[in-house]
Amino acid sequence: MSTQARGLNNFISDLRNAKSKEEESNRVEVELAKIRQKFNPGDSKLAADGSNPSLSSYQRKKYVWKLAYIHVLGYEVDFGHAEVLSLVRSKKFNEKTVGYVALSLLLRGSDASMGSIVDTMKVDLTSGPDPTGKKKKGAVKNDAVQCLALCSLANISGLELIQAMHVEVQHILVSKTSTEQVKKKSALCLLRLTRMSPDLISGREFAPHMGELLRDQHLGVVTSVMSLLNGLASQQPTSYECLIPNVVHVLSLLVMKKECAREYMYYHTPSPWLQIKLLKFLQLYPNAIEGHDIGMGGNEHVNQVMNVITKILMETDVSDSINKSNADHAILFEAVNLIVVWGTTCPVLMRDGAMSILGKFISVREPNIRYLGLMIMAKLAQIEGSVEGAKKHQATVIVSLKDADISVRRRALDLLFVICDTDNADRIVDELVAHLVVADASIREEMVLKIAILAEKYATDLRWYVDTILKLISISGDYVSDSIWHRVVQIVTNHPQGDLQSYAAATLFVAVTPHRCHETTVRIAAYILGEFGFLIAERPGMSGEDQFHVLHQHWFIVDTTTRAILTTAYAKLANLYEECRPLVAPVFARSKNSSDVEVQQRCVEYSTMREAFSPESVEDLLREMPPFEDKRRSALEVRLIETEGEKSAAATKASTPSEVEQQRALMSIQMLSNPPAEEEMEPIEEEEEDEQDVEKTSANNNAVQLRDEVGMDPPDVNKYNGVSNPMVVGIPKELIPAMRKAFSNLCTSPSGVLFENSLLQVGVKHEYIGAQGRISVFFGNLNSTPLQNFRVKIDQPGHLRMQMQGTQDLLDDGESDGCTVATKTQAKLLILVEVTAPFVDAPSMRIQFETENGDQHDYPLRLPLVVTCFMEPVNLDPGAFMQRWKSLEGPDRECQEVMKLPPSASSGIDEGYMDRVASVIVDGLKFGRCQGVDPTPWTVSGAATFRTGAKDMNGNNINVGCLLRIEANPKANAFRVTTRTLHPLCSKAIKNVSLVSIKLAA
Amino acid sequence: MISFILMVNKQGQTRLSSYYEWMDMQERVALESEIIRKCLSRSELQCSFVEYRGFKVIYRRYASLFFIVGTKADIDVRKVLKSTSSSKGGGDGGNVVKGGDKLYVENYENELGLLEFIHSLVETMDRWAGSICELDIMYQLEQVHFLLDEMVMNGYIVETNKSNILRPIDLMDRESKKNENMFR
């Protein structure tokens, strides 16, 4: 404008000349103060609407423009609304224009002052040209006023405004008398209104109007109407499906015939923006071409659209003019998007064509085209059957990963992520890891996350996965989020098959050996060594003590979270290795008053655990963690979705399990359906909580104790029971109840069968004198072929002294391959045992062998060697029994449990049942029955001495006196077992055996 | 849709901003300065697209002026009617997100299309003021706003025909000259 306001010009010049941000903001403050003063001088009266009537039109416009200018500069402008509104209300066109522009800039629909302007806007909206068309000049002006009102309404729409005006806007759009200028603005205005409240327009009634509008000659109108249509059709696709032919028609006019007003040609391309919008509309109907025979005379518009797409694909070329080239490619990319949406319903030829065009694009120099090419290829590759085409370009994509431009690198990373599968995972992951070294900070986190997901998804060997993650940590550990290392722990814990766990333990042992290593490494190592350290403890230089030392060297430089994890690891180490206890104790003692609550609590709990609980419950608490529940979505996917949005190419990819993953999952399910011994133990649900498991478990401590049944479950079924691995056959689940029963039987009878399946029968014969026993185990081959590499390993707990003798090479000494048991023959094992202390768990016996066809079998069993084997009956008279019974009161000495019989188990408790119980107590448990103490048939009392081979200070054998009382409640169908001994373990062990025996007697 | 259009000089000072969705001033300033910093630091050899905080930013440089367009996906809520959802099946392409009983249809702008739209905008401004420069924008801010309003409304391209765009501005010019000049 030629005549600018001088005040405004000066102001702008001042701002331009401002040397610093401070100077600028000072100037703005001065100006704001001045304008405030002008708008509300205080002495003169304000008009009813709050504006200052003494301002001239010029002044008002000038100050409002200054406010607009200040606003654009980024300063808050929270006054002057009244002046803006008074401009809008003005009858003068030039005041109105300023008013409306300022209105759109400074106010929003929810502002309180908007209410007062509704009527003015309504009048302006409906001030359409006089239908008689007499006063030409006036008409043009009103048309412009209408446009102004529409424009503001579109920009600031609030709910109140919508309710007041949507009818008018709709009417204006479809009215025959509206000018083109007004139509196109009202279309976009309506779009805004329907976004705010989608129920304004009923699609079925409105669609024909839209069809009419699409026939408009004015391409500006069609462009705006297409924006509106895209919005409406997104909301109610079915209502507007009928417009597909219209849209295709417009599109084919533009593409095939280049029919377009000269003014709308953009570098010889007919309105590229309109073409884009038309193609976007078609993308809303993914099934549009489904079931049509393309090119076979089917539906006319389907043929038309196929021709259009083919033409776009075939004839788009790089031209000299960058503008022309960009415009054409914009359309081309939109056409490929359409193909992506059609997906598998699109002819393969067309998809392949698109893929090869994109292949060309991703290798051009022009960064924009390369960027978009990579982006769309990632989308296209997700269509079934298209990924192979994309994989051909893998090398090119990897080059783009090293592009100078972060935007391009991101896209390349995305695409690599999408095309990665089992075949090329090694290559791509290695390539990504290599690139990570030089990648800049802004993309690292994303890369690390994606590498971690790919490595997990496509690892054919999980050891490779563990290695990859460790590499990630060593390269850019700061970007490895907790969820990534938690995932490693989950995976290692959940895959007991193969040697993954020992491999992970050994690898991490090496990884934390250097004094300087990343804290995350220390965390994983602490967790893994705590859990699986025992698997490598036999290796040279990796003993429990060594494990403690490599971990503990980091203690002083790590933060408290890591210390808390280390604490748990220490507790587990100390539990397993006697020699670690003196090392760990001072650490706990010192950290008992750590300022961190978590560390403090753990230390206090771990160090008092041994005093507070019985050794076996400590054992329980510090046992390996059960497998994690497989959540539907891993934490990593959740992160990816957070950063990239639910439906990004990457997120879709991450949530579809790969083949390898499915295989693994299948294996894990098999394993889990073969439940581990502690099946009742709640799986820890939240990964974050898993370090706190001990606290959690200690809450359940009593429950765990109660469930423990003489440790008669096969040891570590979850670990050895390798059904999951096709190569190693374990004990099938359905055999376990029978095995438990056989075991229980054997505990109270001198001989019997411990285990039997189609290949092998294990028989046991055992007899005891005092603290000593003689156990013969027979391994009979029931198979028609020999069992090879047959070996047996019996663990020798501290409380039992054992001597073993057996068939040559039968015993697993770690060197020989075991013996061969020919068909229909037996291998024998003789064990001489002496007990030195009470115990709860029966010693485990692991049998391994191979059959002719190469299957490896691995059966974890337990010897039926329980504490009652070493009892000697004592016959007491009732008085003596009661006297001793009373003297042994107290929580450390007594052990009690109530057992309710399952209703189906027996006909109920009757006298016959009680007789059987009494006889099993006498014959099986070797207790002396104390008849006189049982006045009714519903109690059984007995006494015995537990003989050990341990000597006291005087050289006499230590013996423990044991009292047992069983009370039945036939009404409740329940038994209460109470044992009292001097030794808490002894009480518990006897109670457990009694319970089992009572059950068996049923 | 287009979320905002910025015209920025080489020093990173905003000369014109037009937002098509409401944003708090604080948020606006923070976003602007970060995006401008990112755009200005990029070289000619890099592509014209920057992704930032959910925006896809498309920019183009003309001598000392940067034109920056921020776009966001449109999100339309589609009500799932029993009949439509079953007839449409699951084949809703790549841009439909399910959330409860609603579908969120996302619609992205075409990047190259907007890149050329910037050029078209600049060409239009050239026709209006000769070769456009920073000063034209600063001192005739209201005119530029009118012009932009003719081309973009409510975040969508409304007109690309240069004569159509400039006609109302000419009209306004003539009007104000006739009655009383816009400012005195």
mmCIF file of C-alpha atoms in Angstrom, chain A residues 1-6 8-9 12-13 15-16 18 24 57-58 61-62 65 68-69 71-77 92-95 97-98 101 104-108 137 140-141 144 148 150-151 154-155 181 184-186 188-189 191-192 195 199 218-221 223-224 227 230-231 233-238 263-264 266-267 271 273 276-277 280 283-287 322-324 326-327 329-331 333-334 341 365 367-369 371-372 375 404-408 410-411 646-647, chain B residues 1 13-26 28-29 32 38 42 44-51 56 60 62 74-79 81 84 87-98 103-120 123 127-128 134-135 137-143 145-146 149-165 167-168 171-173 175-184:
data_model
loop_
_atom_site.group_PDB
_atom_site.id
_atom_site.type_symbol
_atom_site.label_atom_id
_atom_site.label_comp_id
_atom_site.label_asym_id
_atom_site.label_seq_id
_atom_site.Cartn_x
_atom_site.Cartn_y
_atom_site.Cartn_z
ATOM 1 C CA MET A 1 0.000 0.000 0.000
ATOM 2 C CA SER A 2 1.355 3.289 -1.011
ATOM 3 C CA THR A 3 0.276 5.275 1.954
ATOM 4 C CA GLN A 4 1.399 3.526 5.037
ATOM 5 C CA ALA A 5 0.752 4.816 8.461
ATOM 6 C CA ARG A 6 3.819 6.687 9.530
ATOM 7 C CA LEU A 8 3.398 2.035 12.181
ATOM 8 C CA ASN A 9 6.284 2.447 9.786
ATOM 9 C CA ILE A 12 8.544 -1.330 12.408
ATOM 10 C CA SER A 13 11.764 0.467 11.613
ATOM 11 C CA LEU A 15 12.084 -2.968 15.661
ATOM 12 C CA ARG A 16 14.210 -3.705 12.616
ATOM 13 C CA ALA A 18 16.804 -3.243 17.420
ATOM 14 C CA GLU A 24 13.226 -5.183 20.843
ATOM 15 C CA SER A 57 -10.650 5.575 12.414
ATOM 16 C CA TYR A 58 -7.039 6.043 11.437
ATOM 17 C CA LYS A 61 -6.640 0.875 12.615
ATOM 18 C CA LYS A 62 -3.069 1.869 13.294
ATOM 19 C CA TRP A 65 -2.244 -3.250 13.305
ATOM 20 C CA ALA A 68 -1.186 -7.606 15.225
ATOM 21 C CA TYR A 69 2.418 -6.921 14.429
ATOM 22 C CA HIS A 71 1.546 -10.566 18.153
ATOM 23 C CA VAL A 72 3.355 -11.905 15.099
ATOM 24 C CA LEU A 73 6.645 -11.121 16.756
ATOM 25 C CA GLY A 74 5.664 -13.486 19.516
ATOM 26 C CA TYR A 75 4.466 -11.267 22.323
ATOM 27 C CA GLU A 76 1.330 -11.896 24.274
ATOM 28 C CA VAL A 77 -1.401 -9.395 23.398
ATOM 29 C CA LYS A 92 -16.651 1.071 6.341
ATOM 30 C CA PHE A 93 -15.111 -1.650 4.259
ATOM 31 C CA ASN A 94 -11.509 -0.802 5.028
ATOM 32 C CA GLU A 95 -12.175 -0.758 8.750
ATOM 33 C CA THR A 97 -11.014 -5.667 6.704
ATOM 34 C CA VAL A 98 -8.603 -4.646 9.396
ATOM 35 C CA VAL A 101 -7.827 -9.856 9.967
ATOM 36 C CA SER A 104 -8.473 -14.047 13.141
ATOM 37 C CA LEU A 105 -5.032 -13.258 14.460
ATOM 38 C CA LEU A 106 -5.720 -12.122 17.996
ATOM 39 C CA LEU A 107 -8.860 -13.848 19.158
ATOM 40 C CA ARG A 108 -10.073 -17.361 19.437
ATOM 41 C CA LYS A 137 -20.084 -2.044 -7.230
ATOM 42 C CA VAL A 140 -18.567 -6.761 -5.356
ATOM 43 C CA LYS A 141 -18.126 -5.166 -2.016
ATOM 44 C CA ALA A 144 -15.809 -9.265 -0.264
ATOM 45 C CA LEU A 148 -14.000 -11.719 5.148
ATOM 46 C CA LEU A 150 -16.201 -16.612 6.203
ATOM 47 C CA CYS A 151 -12.467 -16.389 6.458
ATOM 48 C CA ALA A 154 -13.006 -20.535 9.514
ATOM 49 C CA ASN A 155 -9.992 -19.380 11.431
ATOM 50 C CA GLN A 181 -15.045 -16.502 -4.341
ATOM 51 C CA LYS A 184 -14.655 -21.714 -2.083
ATOM 52 C CA LYS A 185 -14.334 -19.920 1.210
ATOM 53 C CA SER A 186 -17.554 -21.275 2.563
ATOM 54 C CA LEU A 188 -13.362 -24.523 3.845
ATOM 55 C CA CYS A 189 -15.315 -22.725 6.497
ATOM 56 C CA LEU A 191 -14.871 -28.051 6.852
ATOM 57 C CA ARG A 192 -13.709 -26.302 9.984
ATOM 58 C CA ARG A 195 -14.346 -30.869 12.338
ATOM 59 C CA ASP A 199 -22.867 -34.197 13.302
ATOM 60 C CA HIS A 218 -13.939 -22.840 -11.361
ATOM 61 C CA LEU A 219 -11.000 -24.955 -10.243
ATOM 62 C CA GLY A 220 -10.578 -22.874 -7.107
ATOM 63 C CA VAL A 221 -14.026 -23.970 -6.030
ATOM 64 C CA THR A 223 -10.016 -27.432 -4.919
ATOM 65 C CA SER A 224 -11.696 -26.161 -1.772
ATOM 66 C CA SER A 227 -10.701 -30.378 0.934
ATOM 67 C CA ASN A 230 -11.907 -35.310 2.098
ATOM 68 C CA GLY A 231 -12.840 -34.203 5.583
ATOM 69 C CA ALA A 233 -15.671 -38.588 3.637
ATOM 70 C CA SER A 234 -13.128 -39.420 6.305
ATOM 71 C CA GLN A 235 -15.898 -39.127 8.820
ATOM 72 C CA GLN A 236 -18.586 -40.999 6.902
ATOM 73 C CA PRO A 237 -16.996 -42.870 4.019
ATOM 74 C CA THR A 238 -20.076 -44.766 2.988
ATOM 75 C CA GLU A 263 -4.164 -19.795 -14.816
ATOM 76 C CA TYR A 264 -4.319 -23.093 -12.974
ATOM 77 C CA TYR A 266 1.573 -24.807 -12.809
ATOM 78 C CA TYR A 267 4.637 -25.219 -14.994
ATOM 79 C CA SER A 271 -3.239 -27.838 -10.823
ATOM 80 C CA TRP A 273 -2.725 -29.508 -5.689
ATOM 81 C CA ILE A 276 -3.285 -34.484 -4.994
ATOM 82 C CA LYS A 277 -6.575 -33.912 -3.252
ATOM 83 C CA LYS A 280 -6.267 -38.479 -1.488
ATOM 84 C CA GLN A 283 -7.263 -43.336 -0.797
ATOM 85 C CA LEU A 284 -10.220 -43.345 1.545
ATOM 86 C CA TYR A 285 -11.679 -46.286 -0.332
ATOM 87 C CA PRO A 286 -9.220 -49.148 -0.149
ATOM 88 C CA ASN A 287 -11.669 -51.645 -1.545
ATOM 89 C CA ILE A 322 12.790 -28.182 -10.665
ATOM 90 C CA ASN A 323 9.303 -26.830 -10.102
ATOM 91 C CA LYS A 324 7.760 -28.914 -12.814
ATOM 92 C CA ASN A 326 8.560 -31.440 -8.044
ATOM 93 C CA ALA A 327 4.949 -30.926 -8.973
ATOM 94 C CA HIS A 329 6.567 -36.124 -8.457
ATOM 95 C CA ALA A 330 4.162 -34.844 -5.851
ATOM 96 C CA ILE A 331 1.392 -36.388 -7.919
ATOM 97 C CA PHE A 333 3.971 -40.105 -4.859
ATOM 98 C CA GLU A 334 0.314 -39.588 -4.161
ATOM 99 C CA VAL A 341 -3.824 -48.281 0.157
ATOM 100 C CA ARG A 365 20.980 -37.046 -5.948
ATOM 101 C CA PRO A 367 17.507 -35.211 -1.565
ATOM 102 C CA ASN A 368 13.786 -34.461 -1.569
ATOM 103 C CA ILE A 369 12.982 -37.211 -4.001
ATOM 104 C CA TYR A 371 13.621 -38.787 1.104
ATOM 105 C CA LEU A 372 10.131 -39.360 -0.207
ATOM 106 C CA MET A 375 9.432 -43.096 2.926
ATOM 107 C CA ALA A 404 24.556 -36.130 5.227
ATOM 108 C CA ASP A 405 20.969 -35.353 5.994
ATOM 109 C CA ILE A 406 19.356 -36.502 9.188
ATOM 110 C CA SER A 407 15.898 -36.554 7.621
ATOM 111 C CA VAL A 408 17.073 -38.928 4.908
ATOM 112 C CA ARG A 410 15.767 -41.424 9.471
ATOM 113 C CA ARG A 411 13.818 -42.609 6.468
ATOM 114 C CA GLU A 646 0.503 -46.040 16.384
ATOM 115 C CA LYS A 647 0.413 -46.651 12.695
ATOM 116 C CA MET B 1 -3.498 -29.749 7.099
ATOM 117 C CA GLN B 13 13.565 -13.308 12.890
ATOM 118 C CA THR B 14 9.974 -14.090 12.115
ATOM 119 C CA ARG B 15 8.544 -11.592 9.681
ATOM 120 C CA LEU B 16 5.179 -13.145 9.252
ATOM 121 C CA SER B 17 3.447 -15.950 10.997
ATOM 122 C CA SER B 18 0.055 -17.361 10.354
ATOM 123 C CA TYR B 19 -1.280 -20.162 12.490
ATOM 124 C CA TYR B 20 -4.215 -22.299 11.509
ATOM 125 C CA GLU B 21 -4.683 -23.902 14.843
ATOM 126 C CA TRP B 22 -4.585 -22.159 18.157
ATOM 127 C CA MET B 23 -1.391 -22.376 20.119
ATOM 128 C CA ASP B 24 -0.379 -20.614 23.305
ATOM 129 C CA MET B 25 2.023 -17.793 22.811
ATOM 130 C CA GLN B 26 4.702 -19.473 24.899
ATOM 131 C CA ARG B 28 4.346 -20.840 19.759
ATOM 132 C CA VAL B 29 7.553 -18.947 20.484
ATOM 133 C CA GLU B 32 9.058 -21.289 16.149
ATOM 134 C CA LYS B 38 16.682 -26.416 12.537
ATOM 135 C CA ARG B 42 20.521 -27.077 7.029
ATOM 136 C CA GLU B 44 21.275 -26.666 0.272
ATOM 137 C CA LEU B 45 22.183 -30.289 -0.263
ATOM 138 C CA GLN B 46 19.824 -31.531 2.352
ATOM 139 C CA CYS B 47 16.221 -32.260 1.706
ATOM 140 C CA SER B 48 13.522 -29.715 2.372
ATOM 141 C CA PHE B 49 11.705 -31.700 5.004
ATOM 142 C CA VAL B 50 12.275 -31.722 8.702
ATOM 143 C CA GLU B 51 10.358 -33.753 11.198
ATOM 144 C CA LYS B 56 6.383 -32.300 9.199
ATOM 145 C CA ARG B 60 12.199 -23.333 1.032
ATOM 146 C CA TYR B 62 14.630 -17.589 -1.408
ATOM 147 C CA ASP B 74 -5.651 -34.349 9.753
ATOM 148 C CA ILE B 75 -7.376 -36.459 12.236
ATOM 149 C CA ASP B 76 -10.961 -37.194 11.529
ATOM 150 C CA VAL B 77 -13.103 -39.198 13.801
ATOM 151 C CA ARG B 78 -15.071 -41.773 11.949
ATOM 152 C CA LYS B 79 -17.916 -43.336 13.802
ATOM 153 C CA LEU B 81 -21.430 -48.131 12.411
ATOM 154 C CA THR B 84 -20.015 -49.966 7.616
ATOM 155 C CA SER B 87 -18.721 -54.110 4.877
ATOM 156 C CA LYS B 88 -15.434 -52.287 4.903
ATOM 157 C CA GLY B 89 -13.665 -55.157 6.560
ATOM 158 C CA GLY B 90 -10.194 -54.577 7.836
ATOM 159 C CA GLY B 91 -8.797 -53.304 4.598
ATOM 160 C CA ASP B 92 -8.723 -49.686 5.536
ATOM 161 C CA GLY B 93 -5.331 -49.095 4.110
ATOM 162 C CA GLY B 94 -2.489 -47.771 6.138
ATOM 163 C CA ASN B 95 -4.019 -44.747 7.705
ATOM 164 C CA VAL B 96 -6.827 -45.780 9.933
ATOM 165 C CA VAL B 97 -6.313 -46.209 13.611
ATOM 166 C CA LYS B 98 -8.834 -47.901 15.765
ATOM 167 C CA LEU B 103 -11.721 -44.790 13.869
ATOM 168 C CA TYR B 104 -9.202 -42.052 13.565
ATOM 169 C CA VAL B 105 -8.531 -41.336 9.960
ATOM 170 C CA GLU B 106 -5.235 -39.645 9.400
ATOM 171 C CA ASN B 107 -4.529 -37.732 6.293
ATOM 172 C CA TYR B 108 -1.109 -36.349 5.582
ATOM 173 C CA GLU B 109 -0.257 -33.476 3.325
ATOM 174 C CA ASN B 110 1.781 -34.136 0.253
ATOM 175 C CA GLU B 111 5.303 -32.869 0.899
ATOM 176 C CA LEU B 112 6.342 -32.032 -2.614
ATOM 177 C CA GLY B 113 2.967 -30.509 -3.240
ATOM 178 C CA LEU B 114 3.490 -28.066 -0.425
ATOM 179 C CA LEU B 115 7.041 -27.394 -1.517
ATOM 180 C CA GLU B 116 5.672 -26.232 -4.833
ATOM 181 C CA PHE B 117 2.875 -24.414 -3.104
ATOM 182 C CA ILE B 118 5.493 -22.296 -1.384
ATOM 183 C CA HIS B 119 6.888 -21.515 -4.771
ATOM 184 C CA SER B 120 3.475 -20.629 -6.054
ATOM 185 C CA GLU B 123 5.406 -16.222 -7.442
ATOM 186 C CA ARG B 127 3.496 -10.543 -9.157
ATOM 187 C CA TRP B 128 2.010 -8.326 -6.486
ATOM 188 C CA GLU B 134 11.848 -8.945 3.552
ATOM 189 C CA LEU B 135 10.920 -5.251 3.657
ATOM 190 C CA ILE B 137 6.590 -8.257 4.050
ATOM 191 C CA MET B 138 7.441 -6.102 7.027
ATOM 192 C CA TYR B 139 5.945 -2.866 5.881
ATOM 193 C CA GLN B 140 2.939 -4.269 4.127
ATOM 194 C CA LEU B 141 2.079 -6.917 6.577
ATOM 195 C CA GLU B 142 -1.645 -6.485 6.188
ATOM 196 C CA GLN B 143 -1.452 -6.948 2.434
ATOM 197 C CA HIS B 145 -1.976 -11.366 5.248
ATOM 198 C CA PHE B 146 -4.782 -10.707 2.822
ATOM 199 C CA ASP B 149 -5.740 -15.592 3.333
ATOM 200 C CA GLU B 150 -6.725 -15.808 -0.288
ATOM 201 C CA MET B 151 -4.410 -18.750 -0.858
ATOM 202 C CA VAL B 152 -4.704 -20.668 2.375
ATOM 203 C CA MET B 153 -7.702 -20.800 4.551
ATOM 204 C CA ASN B 154 -8.157 -22.819 7.638
ATOM 205 C CA GLY B 155 -5.067 -24.817 6.827
ATOM 206 C CA TYR B 156 -5.999 -25.786 3.296
ATOM 207 C CA ILE B 157 -5.052 -24.528 -0.093
ATOM 208 C CA VAL B 158 -7.981 -22.582 -1.405
ATOM 209 C CA GLU B 159 -6.726 -20.945 -4.543
ATOM 210 C CA THR B 160 -3.661 -21.081 -6.747
ATOM 211 C CA ASN B 161 -4.872 -18.939 -9.602
ATOM 212 C CA LYS B 162 -2.794 -15.788 -9.310
ATOM 213 C CA SER B 163 -5.344 -13.451 -10.866
ATOM 214 C CA ASN B 164 -8.031 -14.743 -8.552
ATOM 215 C CA ILE B 165 -5.799 -14.294 -5.563
ATOM 216 C CA ARG B 167 -8.196 -9.536 -7.435
ATOM 217 C CA PRO B 168 -9.585 -8.858 -3.934
ATOM 218 C CA LEU B 171 -10.122 -4.244 -5.060
ATOM 219 C CA MET B 172 -9.199 -3.293 -1.561
ATOM 220 C CA ASP B 173 -6.465 -1.070 -2.841
ATOM 221 C CA GLU B 175 -11.473 0.995 -2.473
ATOM 222 C CA SER B 176 -9.227 2.561 0.062
ATOM 223 C CA LYS B 177 -7.766 4.992 -2.439
ATOM 224 C CA LYS B 178 -11.204 6.073 -3.462
ATOM 225 C CA ASN B 179 -12.777 6.674 -0.089
ATOM 226 C CA GLU B 180 -10.000 7.663 2.170
ATOM 227 C CA ASN B 181 -6.705 6.008 1.980
ATOM 228 C CA MET B 182 -6.517 3.100 4.289
ATOM 229 C CA PHE B 183 -4.398 5.109 6.606
ATOM 230 C CA ARG B 184 -5.456 8.696 6.205
#
